[in-house]
Short mmCIF file of C-alpha atoms in Angstrom, two decimals:
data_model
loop_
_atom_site.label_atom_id
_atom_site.label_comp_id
_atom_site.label_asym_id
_atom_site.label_seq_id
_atom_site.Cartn_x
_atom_site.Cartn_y
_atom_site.Cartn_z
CA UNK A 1 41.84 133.11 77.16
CA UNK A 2 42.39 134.86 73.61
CA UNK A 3 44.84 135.85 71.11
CA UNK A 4 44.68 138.94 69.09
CA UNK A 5 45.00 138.23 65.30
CA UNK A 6 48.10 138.73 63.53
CA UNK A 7 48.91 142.51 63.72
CA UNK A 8 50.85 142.51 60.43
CA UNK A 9 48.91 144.11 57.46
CA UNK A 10 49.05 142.49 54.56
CA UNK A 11 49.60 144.84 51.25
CA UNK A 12 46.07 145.14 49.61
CA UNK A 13 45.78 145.40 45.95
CA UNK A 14 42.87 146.03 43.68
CA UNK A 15 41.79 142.58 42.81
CA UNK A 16 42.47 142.74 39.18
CA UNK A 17 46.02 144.00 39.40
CA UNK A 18 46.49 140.85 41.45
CA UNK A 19 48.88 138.27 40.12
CA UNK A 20 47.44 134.78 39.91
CA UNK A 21 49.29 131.51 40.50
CA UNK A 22 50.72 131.45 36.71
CA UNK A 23 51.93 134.71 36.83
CA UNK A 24 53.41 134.46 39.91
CA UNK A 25 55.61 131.02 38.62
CA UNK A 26 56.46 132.56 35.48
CA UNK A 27 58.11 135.71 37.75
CA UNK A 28 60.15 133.22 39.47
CA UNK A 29 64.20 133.64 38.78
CA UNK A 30 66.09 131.09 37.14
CA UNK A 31 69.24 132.13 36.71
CA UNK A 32 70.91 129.25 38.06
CA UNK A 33 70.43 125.45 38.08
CA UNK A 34 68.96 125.26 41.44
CA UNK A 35 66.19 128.34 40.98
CA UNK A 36 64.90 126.82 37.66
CA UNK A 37 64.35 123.00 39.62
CA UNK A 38 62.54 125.44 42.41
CA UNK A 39 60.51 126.75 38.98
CA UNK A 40 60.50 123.67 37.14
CA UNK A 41 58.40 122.50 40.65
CA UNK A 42 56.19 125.04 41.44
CA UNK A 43 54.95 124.81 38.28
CA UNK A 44 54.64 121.05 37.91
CA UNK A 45 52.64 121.14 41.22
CA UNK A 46 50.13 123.92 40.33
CA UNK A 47 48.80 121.41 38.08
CA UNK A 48 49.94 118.29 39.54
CA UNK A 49 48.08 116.15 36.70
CA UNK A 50 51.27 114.89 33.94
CA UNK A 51 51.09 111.08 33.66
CA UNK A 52 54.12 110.36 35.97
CA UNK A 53 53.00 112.51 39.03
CA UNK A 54 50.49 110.21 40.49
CA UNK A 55 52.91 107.06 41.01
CA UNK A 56 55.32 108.98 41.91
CA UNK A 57 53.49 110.77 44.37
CA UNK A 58 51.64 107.77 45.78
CA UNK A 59 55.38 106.38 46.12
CA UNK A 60 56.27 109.41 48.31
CA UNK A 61 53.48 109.46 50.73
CA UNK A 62 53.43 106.27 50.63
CA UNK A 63 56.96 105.66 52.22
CA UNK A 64 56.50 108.86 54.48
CA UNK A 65 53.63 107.47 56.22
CA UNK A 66 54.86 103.95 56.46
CA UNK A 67 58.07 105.11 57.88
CA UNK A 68 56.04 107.30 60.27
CA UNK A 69 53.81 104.53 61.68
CA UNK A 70 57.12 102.48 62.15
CA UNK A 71 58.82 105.49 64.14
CA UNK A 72 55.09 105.79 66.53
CA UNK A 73 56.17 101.55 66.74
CA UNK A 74 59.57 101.65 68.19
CA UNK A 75 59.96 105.33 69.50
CA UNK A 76 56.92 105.45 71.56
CA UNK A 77 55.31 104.20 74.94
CA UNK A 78 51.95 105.01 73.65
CA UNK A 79 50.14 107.06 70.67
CA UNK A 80 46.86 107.83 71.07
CA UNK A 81 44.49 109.28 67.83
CA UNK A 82 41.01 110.32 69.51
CA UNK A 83 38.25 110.67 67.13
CA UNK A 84 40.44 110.24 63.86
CA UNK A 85 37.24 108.78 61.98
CA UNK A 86 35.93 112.39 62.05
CA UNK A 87 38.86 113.00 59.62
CA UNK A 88 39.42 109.90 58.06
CA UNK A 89 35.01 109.16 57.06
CA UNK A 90 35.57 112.66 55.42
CA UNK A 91 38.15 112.46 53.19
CA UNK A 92 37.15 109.04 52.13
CA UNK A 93 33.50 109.54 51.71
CA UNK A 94 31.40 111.14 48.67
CA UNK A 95 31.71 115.26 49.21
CA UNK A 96 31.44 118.01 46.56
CA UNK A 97 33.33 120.40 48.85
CA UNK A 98 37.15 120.74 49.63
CA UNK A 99 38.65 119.84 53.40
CA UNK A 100 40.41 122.36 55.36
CA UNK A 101 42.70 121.04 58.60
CA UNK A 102 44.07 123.08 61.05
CA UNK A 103 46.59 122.09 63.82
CA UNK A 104 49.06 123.88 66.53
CA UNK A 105 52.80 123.02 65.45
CA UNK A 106 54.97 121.85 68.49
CA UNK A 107 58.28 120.81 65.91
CA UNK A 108 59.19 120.48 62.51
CA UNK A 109 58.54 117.51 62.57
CA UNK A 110 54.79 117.51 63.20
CA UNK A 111 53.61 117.01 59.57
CA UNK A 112 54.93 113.81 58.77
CA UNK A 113 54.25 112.25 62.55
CA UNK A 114 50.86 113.29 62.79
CA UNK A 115 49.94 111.02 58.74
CA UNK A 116 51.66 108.17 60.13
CA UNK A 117 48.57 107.55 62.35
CA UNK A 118 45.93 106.96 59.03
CA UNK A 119 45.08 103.78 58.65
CA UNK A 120 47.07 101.98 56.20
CA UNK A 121 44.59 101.67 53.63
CA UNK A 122 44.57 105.21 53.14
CA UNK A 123 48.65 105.80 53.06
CA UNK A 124 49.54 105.04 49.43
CA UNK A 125 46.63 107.24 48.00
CA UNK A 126 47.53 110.85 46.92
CA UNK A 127 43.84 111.47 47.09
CA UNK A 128 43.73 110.61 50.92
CA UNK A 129 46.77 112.54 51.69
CA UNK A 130 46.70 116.03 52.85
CA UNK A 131 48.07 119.14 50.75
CA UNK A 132 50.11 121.01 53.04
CA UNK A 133 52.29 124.66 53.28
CA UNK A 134 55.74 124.11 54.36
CA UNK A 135 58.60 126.44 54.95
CA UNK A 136 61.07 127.46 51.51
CA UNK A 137 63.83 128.09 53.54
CA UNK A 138 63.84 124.87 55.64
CA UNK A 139 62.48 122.61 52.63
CA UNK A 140 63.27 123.35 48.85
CA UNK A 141 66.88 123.68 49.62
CA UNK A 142 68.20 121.68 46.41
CA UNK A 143 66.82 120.09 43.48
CA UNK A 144 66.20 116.35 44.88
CA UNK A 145 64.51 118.05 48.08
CA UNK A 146 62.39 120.12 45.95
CA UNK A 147 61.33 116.74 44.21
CA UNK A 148 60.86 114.65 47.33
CA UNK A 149 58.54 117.74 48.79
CA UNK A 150 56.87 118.85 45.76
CA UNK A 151 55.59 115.11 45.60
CA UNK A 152 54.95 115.04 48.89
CA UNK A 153 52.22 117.26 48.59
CA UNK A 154 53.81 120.19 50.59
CA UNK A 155 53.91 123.64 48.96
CA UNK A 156 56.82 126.19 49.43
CA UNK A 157 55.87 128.95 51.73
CA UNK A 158 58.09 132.38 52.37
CA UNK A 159 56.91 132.91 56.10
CA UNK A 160 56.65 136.46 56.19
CA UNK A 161 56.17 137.34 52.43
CA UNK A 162 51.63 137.86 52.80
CA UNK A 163 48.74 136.13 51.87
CA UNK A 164 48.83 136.85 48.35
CA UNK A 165 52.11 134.90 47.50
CA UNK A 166 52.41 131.89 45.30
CA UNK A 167 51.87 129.19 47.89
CA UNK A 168 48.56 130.41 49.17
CA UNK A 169 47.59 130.70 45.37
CA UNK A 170 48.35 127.33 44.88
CA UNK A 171 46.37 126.26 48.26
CA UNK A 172 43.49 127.94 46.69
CA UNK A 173 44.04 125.87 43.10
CA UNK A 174 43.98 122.66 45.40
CA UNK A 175 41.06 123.80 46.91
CA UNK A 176 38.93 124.34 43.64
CA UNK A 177 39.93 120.64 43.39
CA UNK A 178 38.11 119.15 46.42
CA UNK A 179 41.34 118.71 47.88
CA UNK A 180 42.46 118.39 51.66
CA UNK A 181 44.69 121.17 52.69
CA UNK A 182 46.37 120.79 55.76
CA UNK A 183 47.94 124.16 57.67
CA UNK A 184 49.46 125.11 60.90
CA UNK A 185 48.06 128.52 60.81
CA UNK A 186 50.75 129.80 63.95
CA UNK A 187 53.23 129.89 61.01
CA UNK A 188 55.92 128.77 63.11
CA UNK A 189 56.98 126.13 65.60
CA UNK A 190 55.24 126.77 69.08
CA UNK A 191 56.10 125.40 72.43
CA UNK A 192 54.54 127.54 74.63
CA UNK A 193 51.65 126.56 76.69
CA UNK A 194 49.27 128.89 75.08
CA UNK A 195 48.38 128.35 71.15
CA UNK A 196 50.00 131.57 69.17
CA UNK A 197 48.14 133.88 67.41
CA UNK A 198 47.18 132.74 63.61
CA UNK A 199 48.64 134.35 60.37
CA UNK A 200 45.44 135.40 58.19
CA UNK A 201 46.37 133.07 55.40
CA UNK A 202 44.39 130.41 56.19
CA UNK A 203 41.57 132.99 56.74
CA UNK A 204 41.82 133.92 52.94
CA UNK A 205 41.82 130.39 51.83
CA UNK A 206 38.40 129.57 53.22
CA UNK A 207 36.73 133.14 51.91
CA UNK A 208 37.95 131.99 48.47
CA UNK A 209 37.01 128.61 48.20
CA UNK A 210 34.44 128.11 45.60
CA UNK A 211 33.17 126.18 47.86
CA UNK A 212 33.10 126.63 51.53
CA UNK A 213 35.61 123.76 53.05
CA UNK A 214 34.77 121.33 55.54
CA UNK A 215 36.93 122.58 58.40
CA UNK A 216 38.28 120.77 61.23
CA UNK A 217 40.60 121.34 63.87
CA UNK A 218 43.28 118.89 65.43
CA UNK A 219 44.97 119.11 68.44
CA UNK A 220 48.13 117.13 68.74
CA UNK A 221 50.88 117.14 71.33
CA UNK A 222 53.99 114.92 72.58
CA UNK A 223 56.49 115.88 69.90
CA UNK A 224 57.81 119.11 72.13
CA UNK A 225 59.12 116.78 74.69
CA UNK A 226 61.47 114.59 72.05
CA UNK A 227 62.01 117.75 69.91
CA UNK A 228 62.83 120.55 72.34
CA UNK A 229 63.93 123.78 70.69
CA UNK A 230 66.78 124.34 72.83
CA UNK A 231 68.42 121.39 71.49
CA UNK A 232 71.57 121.91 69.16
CA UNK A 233 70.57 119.14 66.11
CA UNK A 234 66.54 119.04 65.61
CA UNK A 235 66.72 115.17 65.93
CA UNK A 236 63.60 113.38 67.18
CA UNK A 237 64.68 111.17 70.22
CA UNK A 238 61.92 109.85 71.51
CA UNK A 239 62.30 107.05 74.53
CA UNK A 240 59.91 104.06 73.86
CA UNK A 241 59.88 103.71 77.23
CA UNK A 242 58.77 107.01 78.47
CA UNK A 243 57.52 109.19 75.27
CA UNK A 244 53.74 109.42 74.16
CA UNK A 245 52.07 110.91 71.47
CA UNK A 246 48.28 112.57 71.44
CA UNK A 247 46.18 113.35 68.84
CA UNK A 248 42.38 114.82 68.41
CA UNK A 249 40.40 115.47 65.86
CA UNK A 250 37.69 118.44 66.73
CA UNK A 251 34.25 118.99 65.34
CA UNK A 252 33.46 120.46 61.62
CA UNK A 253 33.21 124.31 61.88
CA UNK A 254 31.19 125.51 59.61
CA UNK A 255 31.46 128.79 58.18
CA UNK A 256 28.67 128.55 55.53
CA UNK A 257 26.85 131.27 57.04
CA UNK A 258 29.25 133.63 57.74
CA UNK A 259 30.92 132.91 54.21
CA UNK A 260 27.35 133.96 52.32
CA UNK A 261 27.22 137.33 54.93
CA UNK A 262 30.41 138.53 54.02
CA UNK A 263 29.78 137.87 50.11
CA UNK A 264 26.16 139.41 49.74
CA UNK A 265 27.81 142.47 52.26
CA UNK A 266 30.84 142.40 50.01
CA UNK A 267 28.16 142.78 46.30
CA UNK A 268 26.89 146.13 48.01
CA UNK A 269 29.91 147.57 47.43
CA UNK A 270 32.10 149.49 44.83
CA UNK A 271 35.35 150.81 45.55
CA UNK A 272 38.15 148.26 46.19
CA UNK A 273 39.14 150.11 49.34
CA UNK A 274 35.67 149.21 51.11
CA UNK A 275 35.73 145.88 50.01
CA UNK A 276 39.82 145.13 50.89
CA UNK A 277 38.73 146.83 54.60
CA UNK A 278 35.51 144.40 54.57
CA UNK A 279 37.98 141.48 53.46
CA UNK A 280 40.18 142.51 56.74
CA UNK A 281 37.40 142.35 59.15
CA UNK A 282 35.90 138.83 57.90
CA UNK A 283 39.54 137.42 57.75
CA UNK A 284 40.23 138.57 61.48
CA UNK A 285 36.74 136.86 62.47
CA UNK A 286 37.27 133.83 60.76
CA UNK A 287 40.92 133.40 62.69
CA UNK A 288 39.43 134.54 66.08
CA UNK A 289 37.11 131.76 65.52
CA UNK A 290 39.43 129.14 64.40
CA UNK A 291 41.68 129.96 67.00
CA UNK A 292 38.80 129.63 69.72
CA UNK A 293 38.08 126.03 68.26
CA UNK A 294 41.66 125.01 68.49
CA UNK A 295 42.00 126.05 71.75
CA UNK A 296 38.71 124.36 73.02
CA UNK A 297 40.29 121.45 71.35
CA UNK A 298 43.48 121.67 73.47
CA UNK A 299 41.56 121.54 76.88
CA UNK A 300 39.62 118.86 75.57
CA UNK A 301 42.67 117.25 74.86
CA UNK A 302 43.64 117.92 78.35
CA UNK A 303 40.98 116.38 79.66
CA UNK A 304 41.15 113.16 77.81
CA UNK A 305 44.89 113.22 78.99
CA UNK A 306 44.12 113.69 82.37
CA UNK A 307 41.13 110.78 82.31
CA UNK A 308 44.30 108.50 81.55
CA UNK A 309 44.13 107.95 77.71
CA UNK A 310 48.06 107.47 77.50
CA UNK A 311 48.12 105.25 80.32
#
């Protein structure tokens, strides 16, 4: 089964007229108290390197996790993390390269349920803890949410506003970093049976990487059931009697080679509106792909399930 890619074109500009992350944050409004904390944020995350940001961070992820593993504890029958080391021997060993996570998004809260499964030694370390694009709208409502999230490692996105806005530039910055970046490339909460189709952001963070990312998908499923959509308050309510939580890590894709094609293809060329066209076609194969792994990953997961891993 496939998915086309995500029909909406994003606005291509010649790549020197193209605002970078600075320019971008400096653009922002701040007319009012709450749009210069928004500002004040952004900006303080692009770099993410004054003296206080570290503790302050660890003390954020550090309490998110925790408080994760304790809801898995008491909420659920079962939780299940298949093959986590492939994650977890990555971002803990020696690389020279950044890490790239993808996963399909059953609720909002996803993010912070999924972390609370590393191990504990890795919870209180900002370095061990993913970077991550979360929703403006639903997020960085006021100025002590825009502090909790901007220290939580989770970057404001505008779903709808491209792959050239400030939160994708800021992915990138992390990236140049050796940094993990966690997305849920659907853009949106899915609880459909079939994985949606991916926005072509994350397709644009892996062409321009520095360095090619390690890339590896997760499949992860359970939180649909105690977050429906149709309910009225998006609570959790899991029943520790009854609810179950699955999670798998897939195998690296590597897009070394395909990364090297499109750049030596991409030299041959001289006006901006072959290469932008070029740019199209290698995002749209690098999302088909992804979204291939993901859903291999899903009837693997399926399989596992039915073998009787939440038993």
């Amino acid at each position: 089964m496939s998915v086309p890619s995500e029909k909406q074109q994003p606005i291509e500009l010649p790549e020197l007229t193209r605002p970078g992350a600075k320019e971008l944050i400096a653009w922002l409004p701040r007319s009012n108290w709450r749009e210069r904390s928004f500002a004040y944020w952004a900006e303080k995350q692009l770099c993410a390197n004054d003296p206080w940001w570290r503790p302050l961070s660890s003390a954020v992820v550090g309490m998110s996790t925790c408080t994760m593993s304790l809801f898995h504890m008491l909420g659920f029958r079962k939780v299940v993390a298949e093959d986590l080391h492939k994650l977890t021997d990555i971002i803990e060993g020696k690389r020279d390269r950044p890490v790239i996570t993808i996963a399909n998004h059953e609720s909002t809260m996803d993010d912070p349920t999924m972390w609370g499964l590393m191990p504990r030694r890795m919870r209180w370390n900002p370095d061990y803890t993913r970077w991550t694009l979360g929703a403006q709208e639903l997020l960085y409502k006021n100025p002590p949410l825009n502090a909790f999230f901007a220290l939580g490692q989770t970057i404001p996105t505008i779903r709808g506003d491209g792959i050239y806005q400030l939160a994708v530039e800021i992915g990138i910055q992390r990236l140049r970093e050796n940094k993990w970046l966690h997305i849920f490339p659907e853009g949106k909460v899915n609880q459909d049976e079939v994985i949606g189709r991916f926005k072509w952001g994350v397709g644009r963070l892996i062409m321009e990487s520095e360095r090619v990312p390690i890339v590896l998908p997760i499949f992860f499923t359970g939180m649909k059931e105690i977050m429906p959509l149709s309910q009225k308050v998006p609570v959790p309510r899991p029943n520790p009697f009854k609810s179950t939580l699955f999670l798998k890590v897939g195998d690296e894709i590597d897009f070394t080679a395909q990364i090297e094609e499109w750049k030596d293809a991409r030299a041959k060329l001289s006006s901006d509106r072959e290469k932008n066209q070029l740019d199209k076609l290698v995002r749209i194969a690098i999302v088909d792909r992804l979204w291939a792994s993901l859903d291999k990953l899903k009837d693997e997961s399926a399989a596992s399930i039915a073998r009787g891993a939440l038993k």
